[in-house]
Short mmCIF file of C-alpha atoms in Angstrom, two decimals:
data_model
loop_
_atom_site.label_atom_id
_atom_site.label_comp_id
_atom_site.label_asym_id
_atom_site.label_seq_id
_atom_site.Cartn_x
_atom_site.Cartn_y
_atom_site.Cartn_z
CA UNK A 27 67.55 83.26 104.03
CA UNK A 28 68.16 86.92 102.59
CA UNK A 29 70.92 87.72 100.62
CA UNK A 30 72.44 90.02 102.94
CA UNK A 31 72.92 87.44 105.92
CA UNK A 32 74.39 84.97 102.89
CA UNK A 33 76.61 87.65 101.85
CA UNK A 34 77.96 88.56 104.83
CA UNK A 35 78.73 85.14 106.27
CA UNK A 36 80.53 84.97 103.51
CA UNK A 37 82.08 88.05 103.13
CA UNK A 38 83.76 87.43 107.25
CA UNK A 39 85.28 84.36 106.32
CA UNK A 40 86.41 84.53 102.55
CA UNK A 41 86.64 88.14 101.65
CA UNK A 42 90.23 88.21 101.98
CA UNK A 43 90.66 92.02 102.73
CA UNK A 44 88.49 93.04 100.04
CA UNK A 45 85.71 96.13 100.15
CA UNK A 46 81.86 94.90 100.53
CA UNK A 47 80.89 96.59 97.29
CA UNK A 48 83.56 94.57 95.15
CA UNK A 49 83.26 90.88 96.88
CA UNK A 50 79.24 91.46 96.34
CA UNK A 51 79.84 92.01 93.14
CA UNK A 52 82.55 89.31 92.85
CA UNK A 53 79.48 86.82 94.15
CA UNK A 54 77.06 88.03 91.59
CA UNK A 55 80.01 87.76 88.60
CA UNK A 56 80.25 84.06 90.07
CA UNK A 57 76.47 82.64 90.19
CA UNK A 58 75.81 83.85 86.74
CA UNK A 59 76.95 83.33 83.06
CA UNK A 60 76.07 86.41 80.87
CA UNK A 61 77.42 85.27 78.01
CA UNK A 62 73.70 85.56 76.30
CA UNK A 63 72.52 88.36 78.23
CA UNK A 64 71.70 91.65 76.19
CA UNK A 65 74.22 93.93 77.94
CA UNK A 66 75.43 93.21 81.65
CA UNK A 67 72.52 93.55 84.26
CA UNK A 68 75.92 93.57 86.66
CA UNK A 69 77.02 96.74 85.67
CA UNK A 70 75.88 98.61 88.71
CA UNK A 71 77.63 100.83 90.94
CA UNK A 72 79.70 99.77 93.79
CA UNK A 73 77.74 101.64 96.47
CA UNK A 74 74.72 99.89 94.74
CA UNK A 75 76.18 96.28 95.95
CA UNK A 76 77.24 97.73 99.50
CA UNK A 77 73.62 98.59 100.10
CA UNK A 78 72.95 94.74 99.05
CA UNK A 79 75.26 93.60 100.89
CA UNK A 80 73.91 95.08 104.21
CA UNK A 81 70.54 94.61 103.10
CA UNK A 82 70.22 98.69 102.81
CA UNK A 83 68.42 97.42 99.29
CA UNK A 84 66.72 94.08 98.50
CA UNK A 85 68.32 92.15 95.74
CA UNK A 86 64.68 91.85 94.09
CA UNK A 87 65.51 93.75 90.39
CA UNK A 88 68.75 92.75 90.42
CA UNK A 89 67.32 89.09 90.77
CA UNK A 90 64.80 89.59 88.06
CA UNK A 91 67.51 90.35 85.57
CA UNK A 92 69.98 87.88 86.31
CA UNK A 93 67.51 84.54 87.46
CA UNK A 94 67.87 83.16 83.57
CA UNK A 95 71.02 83.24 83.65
CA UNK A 96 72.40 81.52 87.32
CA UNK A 97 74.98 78.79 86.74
CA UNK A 98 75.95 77.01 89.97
CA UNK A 99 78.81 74.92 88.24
CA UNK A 100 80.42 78.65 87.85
CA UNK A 101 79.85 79.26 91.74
CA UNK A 102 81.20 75.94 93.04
CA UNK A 103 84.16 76.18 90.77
CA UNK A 104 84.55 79.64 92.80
CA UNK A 105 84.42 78.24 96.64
CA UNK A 106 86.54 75.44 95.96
CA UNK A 107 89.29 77.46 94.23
CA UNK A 108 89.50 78.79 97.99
CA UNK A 109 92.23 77.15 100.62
CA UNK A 110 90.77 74.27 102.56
CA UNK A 111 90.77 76.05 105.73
CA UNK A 112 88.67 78.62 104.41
CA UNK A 113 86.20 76.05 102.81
CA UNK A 114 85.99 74.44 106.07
CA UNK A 115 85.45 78.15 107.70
CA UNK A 116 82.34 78.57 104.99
CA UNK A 117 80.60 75.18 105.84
CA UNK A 118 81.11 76.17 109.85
CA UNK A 119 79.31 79.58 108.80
CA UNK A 120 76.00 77.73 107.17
CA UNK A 121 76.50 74.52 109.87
CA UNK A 122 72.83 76.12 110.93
CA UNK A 123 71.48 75.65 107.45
CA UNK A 124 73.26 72.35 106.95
CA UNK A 125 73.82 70.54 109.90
CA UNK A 126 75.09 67.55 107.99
CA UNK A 127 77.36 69.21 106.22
CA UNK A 128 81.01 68.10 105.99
CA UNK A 129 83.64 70.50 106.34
CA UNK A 130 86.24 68.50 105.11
CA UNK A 131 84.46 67.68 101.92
CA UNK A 132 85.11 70.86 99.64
CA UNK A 133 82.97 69.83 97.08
CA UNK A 134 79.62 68.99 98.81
CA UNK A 135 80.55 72.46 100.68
CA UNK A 136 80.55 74.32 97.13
CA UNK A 137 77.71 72.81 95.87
CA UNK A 138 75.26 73.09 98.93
CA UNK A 139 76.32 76.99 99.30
CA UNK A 140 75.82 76.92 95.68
CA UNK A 141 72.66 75.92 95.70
CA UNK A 142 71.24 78.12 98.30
CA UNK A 143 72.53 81.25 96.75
CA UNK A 144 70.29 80.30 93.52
CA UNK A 145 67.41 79.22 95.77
CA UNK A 146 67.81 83.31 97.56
CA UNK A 147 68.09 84.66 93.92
CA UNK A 148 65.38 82.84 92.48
CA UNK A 149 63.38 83.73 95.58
CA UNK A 150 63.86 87.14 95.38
CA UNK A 151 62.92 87.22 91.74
CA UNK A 152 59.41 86.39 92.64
CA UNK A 153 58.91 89.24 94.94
CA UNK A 154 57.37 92.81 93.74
CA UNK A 155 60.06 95.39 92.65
CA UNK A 156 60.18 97.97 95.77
CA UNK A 157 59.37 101.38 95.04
CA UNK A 158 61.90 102.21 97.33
CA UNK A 159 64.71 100.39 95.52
CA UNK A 160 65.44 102.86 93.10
CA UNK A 161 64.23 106.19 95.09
CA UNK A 162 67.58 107.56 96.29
CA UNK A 163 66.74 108.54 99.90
CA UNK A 164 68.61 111.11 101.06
CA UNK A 165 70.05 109.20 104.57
CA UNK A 166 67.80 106.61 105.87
CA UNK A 167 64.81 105.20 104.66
CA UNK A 168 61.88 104.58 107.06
CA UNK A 169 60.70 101.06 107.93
CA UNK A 170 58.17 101.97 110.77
CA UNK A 171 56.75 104.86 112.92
CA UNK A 172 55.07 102.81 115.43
CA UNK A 173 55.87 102.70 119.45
CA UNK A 174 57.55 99.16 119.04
CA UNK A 175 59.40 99.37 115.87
CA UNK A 176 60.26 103.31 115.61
CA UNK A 177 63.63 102.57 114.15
CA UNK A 178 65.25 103.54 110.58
CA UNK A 179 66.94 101.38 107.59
CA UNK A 180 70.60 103.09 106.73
CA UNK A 181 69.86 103.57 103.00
CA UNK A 182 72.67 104.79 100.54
CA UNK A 183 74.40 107.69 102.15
CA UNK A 184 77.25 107.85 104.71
CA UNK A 185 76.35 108.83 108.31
CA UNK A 186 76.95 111.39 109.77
CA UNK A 187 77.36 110.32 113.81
CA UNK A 188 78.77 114.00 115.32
CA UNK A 189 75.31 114.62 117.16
CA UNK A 190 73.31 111.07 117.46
CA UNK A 191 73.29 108.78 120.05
CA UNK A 192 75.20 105.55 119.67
CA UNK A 193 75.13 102.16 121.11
CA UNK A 194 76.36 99.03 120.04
CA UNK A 195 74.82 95.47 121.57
CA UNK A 196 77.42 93.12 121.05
CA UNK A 197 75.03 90.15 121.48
CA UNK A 198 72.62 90.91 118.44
CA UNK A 199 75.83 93.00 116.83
CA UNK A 200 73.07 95.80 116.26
CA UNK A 201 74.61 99.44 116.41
CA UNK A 202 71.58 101.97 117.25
CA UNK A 203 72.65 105.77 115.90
CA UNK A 204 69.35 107.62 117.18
CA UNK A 205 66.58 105.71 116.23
CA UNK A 206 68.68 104.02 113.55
CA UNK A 207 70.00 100.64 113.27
CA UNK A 208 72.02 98.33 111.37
CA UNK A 209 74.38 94.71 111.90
CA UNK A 210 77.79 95.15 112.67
CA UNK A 211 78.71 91.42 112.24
CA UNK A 212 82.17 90.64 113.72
CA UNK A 213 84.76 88.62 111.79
CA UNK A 214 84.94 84.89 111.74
CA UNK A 215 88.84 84.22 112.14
CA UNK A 216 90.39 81.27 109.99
CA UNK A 217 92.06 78.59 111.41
CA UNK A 218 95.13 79.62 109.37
CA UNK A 219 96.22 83.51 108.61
CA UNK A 220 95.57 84.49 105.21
CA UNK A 221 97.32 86.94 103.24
CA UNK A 222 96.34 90.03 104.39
CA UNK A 223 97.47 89.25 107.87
CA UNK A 224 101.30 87.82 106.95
CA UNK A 225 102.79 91.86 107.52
CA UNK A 226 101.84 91.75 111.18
CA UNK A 227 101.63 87.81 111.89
CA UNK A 228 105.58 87.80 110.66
CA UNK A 229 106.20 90.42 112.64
CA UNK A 230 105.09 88.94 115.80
CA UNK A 231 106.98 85.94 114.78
CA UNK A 232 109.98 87.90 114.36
CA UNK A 233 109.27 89.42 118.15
CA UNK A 234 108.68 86.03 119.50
CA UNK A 235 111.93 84.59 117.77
CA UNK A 236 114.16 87.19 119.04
CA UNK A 237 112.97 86.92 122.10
CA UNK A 238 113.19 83.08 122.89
CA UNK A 239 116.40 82.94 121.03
CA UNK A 240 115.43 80.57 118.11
CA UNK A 241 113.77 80.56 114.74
CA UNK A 242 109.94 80.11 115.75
CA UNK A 243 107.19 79.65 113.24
CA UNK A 244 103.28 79.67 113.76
CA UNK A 245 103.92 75.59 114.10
CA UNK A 246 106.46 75.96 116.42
CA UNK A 247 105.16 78.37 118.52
CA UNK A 248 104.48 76.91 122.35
CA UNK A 249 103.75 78.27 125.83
CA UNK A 250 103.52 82.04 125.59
CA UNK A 251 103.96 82.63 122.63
CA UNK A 252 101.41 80.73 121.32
CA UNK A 253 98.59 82.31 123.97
CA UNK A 254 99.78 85.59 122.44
CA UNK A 255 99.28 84.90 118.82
CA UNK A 256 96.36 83.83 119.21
CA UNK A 257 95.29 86.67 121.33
CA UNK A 258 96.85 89.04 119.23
CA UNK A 259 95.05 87.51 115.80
CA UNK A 260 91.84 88.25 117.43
CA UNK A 261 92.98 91.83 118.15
CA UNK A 262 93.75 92.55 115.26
CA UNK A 263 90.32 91.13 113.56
CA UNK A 264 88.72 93.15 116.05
CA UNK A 265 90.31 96.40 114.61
CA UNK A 266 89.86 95.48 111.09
CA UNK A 267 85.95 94.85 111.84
CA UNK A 268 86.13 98.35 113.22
CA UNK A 269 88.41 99.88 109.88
CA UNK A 270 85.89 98.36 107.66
CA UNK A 271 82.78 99.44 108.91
CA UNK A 272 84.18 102.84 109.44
CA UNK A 273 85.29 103.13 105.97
CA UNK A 274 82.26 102.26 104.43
CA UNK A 275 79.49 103.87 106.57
CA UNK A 276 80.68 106.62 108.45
CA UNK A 277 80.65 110.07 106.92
CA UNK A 278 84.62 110.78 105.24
CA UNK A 279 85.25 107.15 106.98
CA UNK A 280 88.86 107.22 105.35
CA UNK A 281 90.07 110.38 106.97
CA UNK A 282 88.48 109.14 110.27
CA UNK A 283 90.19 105.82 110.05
CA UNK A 284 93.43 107.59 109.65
CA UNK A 285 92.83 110.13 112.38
CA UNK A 286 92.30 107.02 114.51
CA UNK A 287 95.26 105.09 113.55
CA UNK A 288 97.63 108.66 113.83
CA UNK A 289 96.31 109.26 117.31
CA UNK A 290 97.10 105.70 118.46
CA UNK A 291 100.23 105.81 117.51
CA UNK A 292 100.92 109.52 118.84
CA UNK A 293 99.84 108.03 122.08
CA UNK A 294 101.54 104.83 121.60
CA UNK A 295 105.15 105.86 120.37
CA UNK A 296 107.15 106.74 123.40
CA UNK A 297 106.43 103.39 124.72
CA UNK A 298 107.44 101.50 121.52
CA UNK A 299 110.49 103.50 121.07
CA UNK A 300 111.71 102.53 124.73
CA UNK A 301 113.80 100.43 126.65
CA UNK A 302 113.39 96.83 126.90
CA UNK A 303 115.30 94.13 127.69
CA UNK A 304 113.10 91.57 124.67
CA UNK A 305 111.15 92.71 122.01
CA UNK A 306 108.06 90.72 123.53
CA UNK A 307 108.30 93.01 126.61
CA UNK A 308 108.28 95.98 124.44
CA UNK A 309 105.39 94.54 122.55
CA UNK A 310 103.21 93.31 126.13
CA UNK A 311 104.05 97.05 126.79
CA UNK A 312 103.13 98.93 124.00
CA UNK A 313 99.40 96.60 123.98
CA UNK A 314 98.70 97.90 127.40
CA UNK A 315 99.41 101.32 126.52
CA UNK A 316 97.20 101.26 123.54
CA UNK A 317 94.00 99.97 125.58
CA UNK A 318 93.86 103.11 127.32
CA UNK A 319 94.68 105.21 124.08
CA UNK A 320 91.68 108.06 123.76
CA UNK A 321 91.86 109.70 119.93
CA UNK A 322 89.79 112.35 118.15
CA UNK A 323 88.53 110.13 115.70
CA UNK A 324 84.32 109.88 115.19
CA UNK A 325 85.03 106.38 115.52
CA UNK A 326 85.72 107.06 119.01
CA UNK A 327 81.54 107.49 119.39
CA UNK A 328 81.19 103.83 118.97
CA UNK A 329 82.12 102.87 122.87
CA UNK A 330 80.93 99.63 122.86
CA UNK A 331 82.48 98.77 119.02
CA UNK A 332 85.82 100.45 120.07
CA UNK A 333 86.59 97.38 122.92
CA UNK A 334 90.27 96.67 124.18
CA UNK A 335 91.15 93.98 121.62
CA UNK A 336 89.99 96.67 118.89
CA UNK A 337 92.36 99.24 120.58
CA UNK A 338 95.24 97.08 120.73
CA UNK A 339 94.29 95.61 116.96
CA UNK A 340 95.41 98.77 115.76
CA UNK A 341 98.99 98.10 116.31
CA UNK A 342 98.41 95.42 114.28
CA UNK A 343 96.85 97.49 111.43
CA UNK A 344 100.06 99.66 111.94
CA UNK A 345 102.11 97.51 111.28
CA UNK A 346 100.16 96.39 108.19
CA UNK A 347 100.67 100.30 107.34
CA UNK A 348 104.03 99.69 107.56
CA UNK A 349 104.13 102.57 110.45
CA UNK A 350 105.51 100.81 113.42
CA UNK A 351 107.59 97.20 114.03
CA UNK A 352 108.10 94.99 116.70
CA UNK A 353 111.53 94.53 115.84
CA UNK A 354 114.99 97.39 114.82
CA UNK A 355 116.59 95.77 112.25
CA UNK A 356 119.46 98.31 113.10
CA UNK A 357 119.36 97.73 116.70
#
C-alpha cells in the first residue's frame, strides 16, 4: 500500500475537521520518536505534506530520514486515544487489508494499522530518491505522453480550472481537469457525529423538537425525523468533501468557497426567512430550494462533484458559519 491511500483512509474517518497538510503531519509526529534525531527531519512545509498526502510527492526522502527512528507503541497510543466509534470506523476502512480484523477490539485495531504504516515507511525507504521530489514543477508534473496513459500528476501548485475541461467519475472518485487527474475520495461518515458537526446536528435537533412538540435527541429521534438526520448528515459530508478539496487545490480556493456559500444563501434566503407553519417545513423547504441553487463560484465547474446532497450540505456548512438557523429564538 502507498502512503497516500493509508493517509487518506485515514484522514476521511479520523481527521476531525482538520487540513490535509496538518493531520499528515500529525501522522508522521505520531510513528516516530525524534528524541535522538540531529534536528527534526519533520520540519517541512505544510504544502510539502498535502502533496504526500495526495500522493502529488512520494514519501521516499522523507522515509529515509525518519525509518531509524519509527516507534509503533507512539502510533497505537495515538488511534486508541480516538472514540470507539471512530476506531471501529478505521478497522472498517483497512477491513480489505485485514479481513480478520475486529472492530470492537481497539487495541489489535491500533496495533495492526500501526504496523502497516511502518511496513509503507520502511518500504519507501528502500526506493531511489526521485529527481522529481524536490524539482518544484511549476503546475503538474508529467507521468506519461503515450496514447493510453496521456494524463498529468497535480504537483505542488493550485489549479487553475477557468478554461479546462472537468469531469468527475464518481465510481473511481477520479476528477479529470484536461488531461489531468487526481482522487477525490468521499468521506466515510461515523456512526456517531463528532465535534465538528454538533453546530448543525443541534440545530436540526432543535428543528425536529419544535416541531414534534417534545425534547428529541439523536437517540430519540424516530419516524421522520430520524430518515432526515440521517439524510441530512450525509449532505452535509457531501459539502464538506466539496469545501475541502476546494480549499486546498483550487486556485484562491478560500475566496471560491465563500463565493459559493454567499451565493447559496443569496438564493436560499427568501425561502428560509418565510412562512411556515413548523420549522421542519421551513427546513424540507429551504433543502429543495438549495438543490436547484446555480452560484458563480469555480467550484461550480465540478458538475458531477457539485451533486444535490452537496448543494443542500451547504446549509449545513451555514449553519456551521453561524450564517443561517433552523430555528428564531425570538420568534
Amino acid at each position: 500500500m502507498e502512503f497516500t491511500d493509508f493517509g487518506t483512509r485515514l484522514y476521511d474517518v479520523a481527521s476531525s475537521n482538520m487540513q490535509r497538510g496538518d493531520f499528515c503531519r500529525m501522522l508522521f509526529d505520531n510513528i516516530t520518536d525524534l528524541s535522538t534525531a540531529d534536528g527534526d527531519p519533520l520540519d517541512l512545509e505544510a504544502d510539502t505534506y498535502r502533496k504526500y498526502l495526495r500522493g502529488a510527492s512520494p514519501i521516499t526522502k522523507l522515509a529515509k530520514s525518519i525509518n531509524a527512528y519509527i516507534e509503533t507503541t507512539v502510533f497505537i497510543a495515538y488511534i486508541e486515544h480516538h472514540p470507539e466509534g471512530v476506531i471501529g470506523n478505521i478497522a472498517k476502512a483497512f477491513k480489505d487489508v485485514f479481513p480478520d480484523i475486529d472492530v470492537n477490539d481497539s487495541k489489535q485495531v491500533a496495533e495492526c494499522i500501526a504496523e502497516l504504516f511502518e511496513a509503507i515507511i520502511l518500504d519507501a525507504s528502500k526506493e531511489p530518491t526521485p529527481l522529481s521530489e524536490d524539482s518544484g514543477l511549476d503546475s503538474f508534473e508529467k507521468q506519461s505522453d503515450t496514447a493510453d496513459n496521456n494524463e498529468t500528476r497535480f504537483s505542488n501548485q493550485l489549479i487553475d480550472v477557468s478554461n479546462s475541461k472537468i469531469y468527475y467519475d464518481p465510481q473511481s472518485e477520479m476528477l479529470y481537469i484536461g488531461k489531468s487527474k487526481m482522487r477525490v475520495p468521499k468521506s466515510i461518515i461515523p456512526d456517531e457525529p463528532e465535534e465538528h458537526e454538533m453546530v448543525y446536528v443541534n440545530e436540526l435537533l432543535a428543528a425536529y423538537s419544535n416541531t414534534s412538540g417534545e425534547k428529541l435527541t439523536i437517540a430519540t429521534l424516530k419516524g421522520k425525523f430520524k430518515r432526515d438526520y440521517l439524510d441530512q448528515r450525509i449532505n452535509y459530508f457531501s459539502a464538506l468533501d466539496v469545501e475541502r478539496f476546494a480549499r486546498e487545490t483550487v486556485n484562491v480556493g478560500d475566496e471560491q468557497v465563500g463565493l459559493w456559500k454567499s451565493d447559496t444563501f443569496s438564493y436560499i434566503n427568501s425561502v428560509l426567512w418565510g412562512n411556515f407553519d413548523d420549522d421542519f417545513q421551513r427546513l424540507m423547504a429551504v433543502m429543495a430550494k438549495a438543490v436547484d441553487a446555480k452560484t458563480t463560484s469555480v467550484i461550480e465547474k465540478f458538475e458531477n462533484l457539485i451533486n444535490p446532497a452537496a448543494r443542500k450540505g451547504v446549509c449545513h456548512l451555514l449553519v456551521t458559519d453561524g450564517q443561517m438557523k433552523w430555528v428564531d429564538d425570538d420568534e
